[in-house]
XYZ file of C-alpha atoms in Angstrom:
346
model
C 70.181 -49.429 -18.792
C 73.318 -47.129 -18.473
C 76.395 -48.862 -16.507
C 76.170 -46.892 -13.878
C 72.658 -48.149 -13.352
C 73.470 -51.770 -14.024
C 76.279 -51.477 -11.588
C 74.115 -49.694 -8.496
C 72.361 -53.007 -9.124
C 74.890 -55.411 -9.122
C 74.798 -58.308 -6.348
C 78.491 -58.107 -4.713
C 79.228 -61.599 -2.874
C 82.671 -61.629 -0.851
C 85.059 -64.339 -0.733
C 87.703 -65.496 1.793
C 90.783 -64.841 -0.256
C 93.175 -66.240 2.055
C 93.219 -69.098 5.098
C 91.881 -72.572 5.054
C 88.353 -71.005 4.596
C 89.272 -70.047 0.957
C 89.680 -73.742 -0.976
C 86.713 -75.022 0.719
C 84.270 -71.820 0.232
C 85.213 -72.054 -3.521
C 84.255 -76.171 -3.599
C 81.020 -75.825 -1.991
C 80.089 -72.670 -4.465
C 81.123 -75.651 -6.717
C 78.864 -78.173 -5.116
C 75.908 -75.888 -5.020
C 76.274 -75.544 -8.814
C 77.697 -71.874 -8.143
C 81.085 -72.683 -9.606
C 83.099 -69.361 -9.244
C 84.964 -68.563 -12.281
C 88.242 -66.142 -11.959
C 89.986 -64.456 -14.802
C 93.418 -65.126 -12.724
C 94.502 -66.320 -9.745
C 96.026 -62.759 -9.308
C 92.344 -61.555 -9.512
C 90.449 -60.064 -7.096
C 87.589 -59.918 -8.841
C 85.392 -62.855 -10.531
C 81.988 -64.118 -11.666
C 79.370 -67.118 -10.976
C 78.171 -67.981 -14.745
C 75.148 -69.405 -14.002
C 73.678 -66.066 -11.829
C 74.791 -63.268 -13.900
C 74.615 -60.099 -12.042
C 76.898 -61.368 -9.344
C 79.847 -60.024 -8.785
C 82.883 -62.013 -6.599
C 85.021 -60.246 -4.547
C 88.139 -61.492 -2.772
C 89.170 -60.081 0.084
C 90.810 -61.863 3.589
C 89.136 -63.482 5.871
C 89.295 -61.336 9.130
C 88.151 -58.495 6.159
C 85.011 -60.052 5.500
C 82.577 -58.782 7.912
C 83.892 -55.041 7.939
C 83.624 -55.259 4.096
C 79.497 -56.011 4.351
C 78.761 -53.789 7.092
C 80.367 -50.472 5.520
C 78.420 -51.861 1.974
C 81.442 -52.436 0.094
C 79.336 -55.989 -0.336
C 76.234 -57.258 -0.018
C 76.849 -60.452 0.979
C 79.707 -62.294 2.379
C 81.104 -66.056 3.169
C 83.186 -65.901 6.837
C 83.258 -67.891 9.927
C 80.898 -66.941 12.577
C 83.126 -66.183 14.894
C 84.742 -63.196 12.500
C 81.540 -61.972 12.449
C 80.577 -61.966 16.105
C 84.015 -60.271 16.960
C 84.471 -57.815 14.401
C 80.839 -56.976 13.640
C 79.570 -53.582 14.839
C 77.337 -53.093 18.079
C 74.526 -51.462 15.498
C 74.330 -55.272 14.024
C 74.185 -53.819 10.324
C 75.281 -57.322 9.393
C 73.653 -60.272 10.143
C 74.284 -64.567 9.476
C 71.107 -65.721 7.247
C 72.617 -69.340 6.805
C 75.029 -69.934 10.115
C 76.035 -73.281 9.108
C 77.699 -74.229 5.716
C 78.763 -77.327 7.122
C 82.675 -76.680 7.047
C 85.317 -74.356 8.402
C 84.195 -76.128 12.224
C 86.387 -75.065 14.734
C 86.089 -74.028 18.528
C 87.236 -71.098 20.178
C 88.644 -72.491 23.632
C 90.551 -71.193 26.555
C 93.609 -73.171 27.319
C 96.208 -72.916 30.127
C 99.384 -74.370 31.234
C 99.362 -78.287 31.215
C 101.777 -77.612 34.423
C 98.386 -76.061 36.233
C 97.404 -79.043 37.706
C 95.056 -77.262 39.955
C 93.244 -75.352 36.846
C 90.923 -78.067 35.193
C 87.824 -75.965 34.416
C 86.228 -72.305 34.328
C 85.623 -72.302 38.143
C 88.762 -73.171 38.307
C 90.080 -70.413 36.704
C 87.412 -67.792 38.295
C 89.484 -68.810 41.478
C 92.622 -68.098 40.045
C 91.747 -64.700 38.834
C 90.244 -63.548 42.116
C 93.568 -64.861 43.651
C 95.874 -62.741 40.774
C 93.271 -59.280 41.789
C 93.931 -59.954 45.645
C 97.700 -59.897 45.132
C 97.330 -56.791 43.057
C 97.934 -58.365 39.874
C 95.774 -59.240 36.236
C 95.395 -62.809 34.904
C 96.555 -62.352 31.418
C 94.908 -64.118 28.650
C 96.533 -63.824 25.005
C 93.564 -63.887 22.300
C 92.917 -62.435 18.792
C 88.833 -62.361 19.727
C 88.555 -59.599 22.649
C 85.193 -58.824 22.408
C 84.036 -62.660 22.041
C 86.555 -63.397 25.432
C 85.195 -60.724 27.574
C 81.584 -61.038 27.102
C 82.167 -64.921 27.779
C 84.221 -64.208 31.492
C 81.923 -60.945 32.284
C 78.778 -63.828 31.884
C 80.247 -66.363 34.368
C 81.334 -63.574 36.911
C 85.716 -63.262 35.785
C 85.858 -59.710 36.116
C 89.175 -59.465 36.712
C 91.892 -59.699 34.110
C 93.366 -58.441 30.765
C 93.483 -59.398 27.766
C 96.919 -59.390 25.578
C 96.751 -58.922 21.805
C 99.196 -60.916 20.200
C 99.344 -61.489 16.427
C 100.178 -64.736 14.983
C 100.623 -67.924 16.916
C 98.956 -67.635 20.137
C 100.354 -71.136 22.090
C 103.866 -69.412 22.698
C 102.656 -66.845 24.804
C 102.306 -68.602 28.217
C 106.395 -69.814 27.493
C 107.307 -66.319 26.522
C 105.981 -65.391 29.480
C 103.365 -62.671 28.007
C 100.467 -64.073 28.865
C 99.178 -66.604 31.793
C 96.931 -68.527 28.888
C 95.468 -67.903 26.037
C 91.966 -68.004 24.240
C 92.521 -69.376 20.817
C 90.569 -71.255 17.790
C 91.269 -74.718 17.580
C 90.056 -77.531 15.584
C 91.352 -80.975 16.704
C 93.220 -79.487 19.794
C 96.946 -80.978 18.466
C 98.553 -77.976 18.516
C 97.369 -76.811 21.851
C 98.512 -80.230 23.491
C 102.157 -79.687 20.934
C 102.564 -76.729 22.841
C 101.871 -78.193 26.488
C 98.403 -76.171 26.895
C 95.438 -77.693 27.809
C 91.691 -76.664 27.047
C 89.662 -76.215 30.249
C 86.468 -78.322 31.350
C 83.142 -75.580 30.040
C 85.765 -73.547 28.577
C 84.496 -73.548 24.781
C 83.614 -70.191 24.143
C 82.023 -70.338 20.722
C 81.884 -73.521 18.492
C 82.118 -71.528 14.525
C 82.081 -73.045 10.912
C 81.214 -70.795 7.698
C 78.435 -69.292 7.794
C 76.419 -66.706 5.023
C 76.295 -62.677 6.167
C 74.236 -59.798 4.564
C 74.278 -56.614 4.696
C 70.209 -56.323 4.748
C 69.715 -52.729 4.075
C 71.816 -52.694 1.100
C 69.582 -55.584 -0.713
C 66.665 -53.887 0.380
C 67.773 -50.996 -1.704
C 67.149 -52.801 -5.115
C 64.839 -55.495 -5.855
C 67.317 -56.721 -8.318
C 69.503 -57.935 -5.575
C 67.301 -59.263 -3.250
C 66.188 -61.343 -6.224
C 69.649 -62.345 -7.448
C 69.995 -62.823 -3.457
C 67.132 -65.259 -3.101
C 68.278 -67.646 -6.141
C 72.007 -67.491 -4.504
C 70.639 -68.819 -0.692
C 67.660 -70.789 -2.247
C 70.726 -73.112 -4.146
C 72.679 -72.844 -1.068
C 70.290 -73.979 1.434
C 68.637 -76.349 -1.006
C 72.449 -78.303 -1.468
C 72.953 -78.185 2.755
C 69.486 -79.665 2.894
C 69.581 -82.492 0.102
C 73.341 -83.469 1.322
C 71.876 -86.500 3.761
C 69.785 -87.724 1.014
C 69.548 -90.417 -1.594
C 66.533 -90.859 -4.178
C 66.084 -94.744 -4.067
C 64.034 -96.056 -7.289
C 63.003 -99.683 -7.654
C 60.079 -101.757 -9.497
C 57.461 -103.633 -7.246
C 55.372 -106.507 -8.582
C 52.256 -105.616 -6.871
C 47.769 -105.846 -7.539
C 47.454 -102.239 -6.757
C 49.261 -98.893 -6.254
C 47.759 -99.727 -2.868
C 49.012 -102.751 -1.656
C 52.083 -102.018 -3.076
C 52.329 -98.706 -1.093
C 50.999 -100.972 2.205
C 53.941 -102.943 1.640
C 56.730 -100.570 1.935
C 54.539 -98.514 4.495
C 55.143 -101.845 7.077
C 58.544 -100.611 7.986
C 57.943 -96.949 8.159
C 61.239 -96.026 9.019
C 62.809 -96.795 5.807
C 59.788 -95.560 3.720
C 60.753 -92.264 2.900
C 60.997 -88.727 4.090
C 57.194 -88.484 2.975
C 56.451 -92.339 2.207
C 56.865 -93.944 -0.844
C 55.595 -92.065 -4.729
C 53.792 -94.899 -6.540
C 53.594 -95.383 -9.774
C 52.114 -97.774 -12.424
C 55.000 -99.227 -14.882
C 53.399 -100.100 -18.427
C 55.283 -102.728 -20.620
C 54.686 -105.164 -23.055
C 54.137 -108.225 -20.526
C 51.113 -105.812 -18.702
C 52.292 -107.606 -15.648
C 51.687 -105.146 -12.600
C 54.767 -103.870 -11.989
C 54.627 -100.427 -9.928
C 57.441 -97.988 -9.920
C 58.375 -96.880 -6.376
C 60.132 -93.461 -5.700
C 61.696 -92.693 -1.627
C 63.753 -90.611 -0.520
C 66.118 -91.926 2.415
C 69.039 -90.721 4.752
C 72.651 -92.109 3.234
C 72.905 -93.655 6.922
C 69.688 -95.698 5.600
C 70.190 -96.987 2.450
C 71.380 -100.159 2.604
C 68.488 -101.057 4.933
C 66.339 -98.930 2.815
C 67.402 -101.919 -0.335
C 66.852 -104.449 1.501
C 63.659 -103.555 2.636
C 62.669 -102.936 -1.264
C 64.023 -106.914 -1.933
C 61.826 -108.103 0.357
C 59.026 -106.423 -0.788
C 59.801 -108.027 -4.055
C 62.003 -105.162 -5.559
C 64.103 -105.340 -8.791
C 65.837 -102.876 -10.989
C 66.512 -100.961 -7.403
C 68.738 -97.580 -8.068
C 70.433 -95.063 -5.909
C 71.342 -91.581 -6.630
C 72.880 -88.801 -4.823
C 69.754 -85.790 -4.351
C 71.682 -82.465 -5.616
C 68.710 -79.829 -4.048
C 66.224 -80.510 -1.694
C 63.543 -77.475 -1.568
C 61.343 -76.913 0.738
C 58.121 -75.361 0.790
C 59.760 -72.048 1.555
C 63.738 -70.687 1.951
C 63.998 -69.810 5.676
C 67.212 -67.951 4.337
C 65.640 -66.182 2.770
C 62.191 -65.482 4.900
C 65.037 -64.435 7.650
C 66.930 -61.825 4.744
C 62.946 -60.182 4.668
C 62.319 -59.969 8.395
C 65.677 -58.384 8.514
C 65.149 -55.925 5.544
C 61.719 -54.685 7.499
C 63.378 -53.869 10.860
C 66.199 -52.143 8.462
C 63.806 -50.260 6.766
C 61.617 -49.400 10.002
C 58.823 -51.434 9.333
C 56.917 -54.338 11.306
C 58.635 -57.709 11.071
C-alpha cells in the first residue's frame, strides 16, 4: 500500500487543544485505555498506540465542529453545545456518544440582580414586549446566537437583538452594551460575582463533551469505520462499566443451587444479571462455590454484607474497566447515519 493510499485511509480524531475541555479529554482517552501520545507539547499532531491508524489532531475548541463537517476530520471530541451552534443547517455532523460524562456546564440567561421584577422567562417575555412598544430592542450579549434565538423564537420573544461580544460576557450589562446576557456557566459563581442572576426556566441547553462524526467521510473507507468502531466500542464500554464493581467471594454451600437461592433472597444486591456460580475444588473437597456479581459502587458495601451473611469469605472488589454490551449503540447510530448519508434506507 502506497502512502498516499494508507493516508486516504487514515482515521483523523480531533482534539480540544485549548480550554478546560483539553486536560480532561486527554485523561479520559487515558481512562478508556486510549492514552494519546504527543511527540511535543508544541505538536499538533499525535498518535493513540494501541489503535494504529489513528491520527490526533489538535485544534481549539470552538474549531472542532467546523473541522469535521468540511472533512478535515473524521471524528471529533467538543461540547455539545459547540456543535449545536456552529454546526451547519445540512447536519453533515452529527453526536454518536452525547455524554462523556465531563465538560457539564449550562448555557443560561442571566439579568441584572437589580431587576427585581425579572425572576423568570415570562418575566422577561414581558419585558421585551415592553422594550418593542417603546420603540426599542432588549439586548442580550451571547457568544451562541443561533442556540439563543431558536430558544426565545420557541417560547414566543420575538423581539430583541442579540450583541456579540468576545470574551467575558458578565460585564456587558455594567458597560452598558447589553440589557443581559446568555452565557455558559458551570456553578453560577461568576454570574452571582458579577451581580447577574440566572432566570427561573431560563437554561437553554445543559452541554458536557460529547463524540461527533463526520458520517459520510467513514463511510468512504471501511478501514475507518472499522478503526471507528474499536475507538467508540472502548469509549462507550469505559462510560458504561464506570458505576460498576466485580464483587468475588467463596460460599460454603450443598449445591450451585442453593447457593445461588441464597444470594437470589435479596435480589437487589445480586447482581446486574444475578450471581455466576461456580464450584471451587481444593484439597479439603469441602463445597465451597465461587460466586461472581456485578454491583453499582453505590451498592457495595451492602452488596459484602449480604455475601457475609450468606456465609462469604475471601470476598474481593475490583473496579470493572469495560462493560460491553450485546451491541455498541455508538456505533449502530454511526451506521444508520452512514445509510441516510449515502441515500439508502435506515
Amino acid at each position: 500500500m502506497n502512502s498516499n493510499s494508507k493516508k486516504n485511509h487514515t482515521l483523523r480524531l480531533v482534539l480540544p487543544s485549548d480550554g478546560e475541555l483539553s486536560e480532561t479529554t486527554l485523561s479520559f482517552m487515558n481512562d478508556c485505555g486510549l492514552g494519546v501520545r504527543r511527540p511535543s507539547a508544541r505538536r499538533y499532531t499525535a498518535y493513540i498506540p494501541p489503535l494504529p491508524g489513528i491520527e490526533v489532531l489538535f485544534q481549539r475548541t470552538a474549531d472542532i465542529t467546523h473541522k469535521v463537517e468540511e472533512g478535515s476530520a473524521e471524528i471529533g471530541i467538543t461540547g455539545l453545545d459547540r456543535l449545536l451552534e456552529y454546526r451547519s443547517d445540512e447536519n453533515r455532523v452529527s453526536a454518536l456518544i452525547e455524554d462523556l460524562g465531563y465538560g457539564r456546564c449550562d448555557f443560561v440567561l442571566a439579568v441584572p440582580g437589580s431587576w427585581l421584577d425579572v425572576t423568570s422567562v415570562d418575566d422577561l417575555a414581558d419585558l421585551a414586549l415592553e422594550f418593542h412598544e417603546k420603540g426599542t430592542q432588549l439586548r442580550i450579549a451571547s457568544k451562541y446566537p443561533r442556540l439563543l434565538r431558536r430558544y426565545l423564537f420557541d417560547r414566543g420573544i420575538n423581539y430583541f437583538t442579540v450583541v456579540s461580544a468576545s470574551g467575558a460576557l458578565e460585564a456587558a450589562p455594567s458597560a452598558g452594551y447589553a440589557d443581559l446576557i446568555a452565557d455558559i456557566t458551570a456553578t453560577g459563581t461568576t454570574l452571582r460575582e458579577n451581580h447577574l442572576k440566572m432566570l427561573e426556566g431560563g437554561t437553554i441547553l445543559t452541554s458536557q463533551a460529547c463524540v461527533i462524526a463526520n458520517s459520510a467521510n467513514l463511510a468512504a473507507s471501511q478501514e475507518r469505520l472499522d478503526l471507528a468502531r474499536r475507538l467508540m466500542e472502548l469509549m462507550e464500554a469505559h462510560l458504561q462499566a464506570e458505576p460498576y464493581y466485580r464483587l468475588t467471594a467463596n460460599v460454603k454451600g450443598g449445591s450451585p443451587e442453593e447457593v445461588s437461592a441464597t444470594i437470589l433472597a435479596r435480589p437487589q444486591v445480586a447482581g446486574l444479571r444475578g450471581p455466576t456460580i461456580a464450584r471451587v475444588y481444593n484439597v479439603q473437597e469441602e463445597d465451597w462455590y465461587s460466586v461472581s456479581l456485578l454491583i453499582r459502587k453505590d451498592q457495595l458495601m451492602e452488596a459484602v454484607d449480604h455475601i457475609r451473611d450468606c456465609g462469604g469469605i475471601d470476598i474481593a472488589a475490583s473496579q470493572v474497566s469495560y462493560l460491553f454490551k450485546g451491541q455498541s449503540q455508538a456505533y449502530r447510530q454511526l451506521l444508520n447515519n452512514t445509510r441516510v448519508s449515502s441515500g439508502a434506507e435506515a
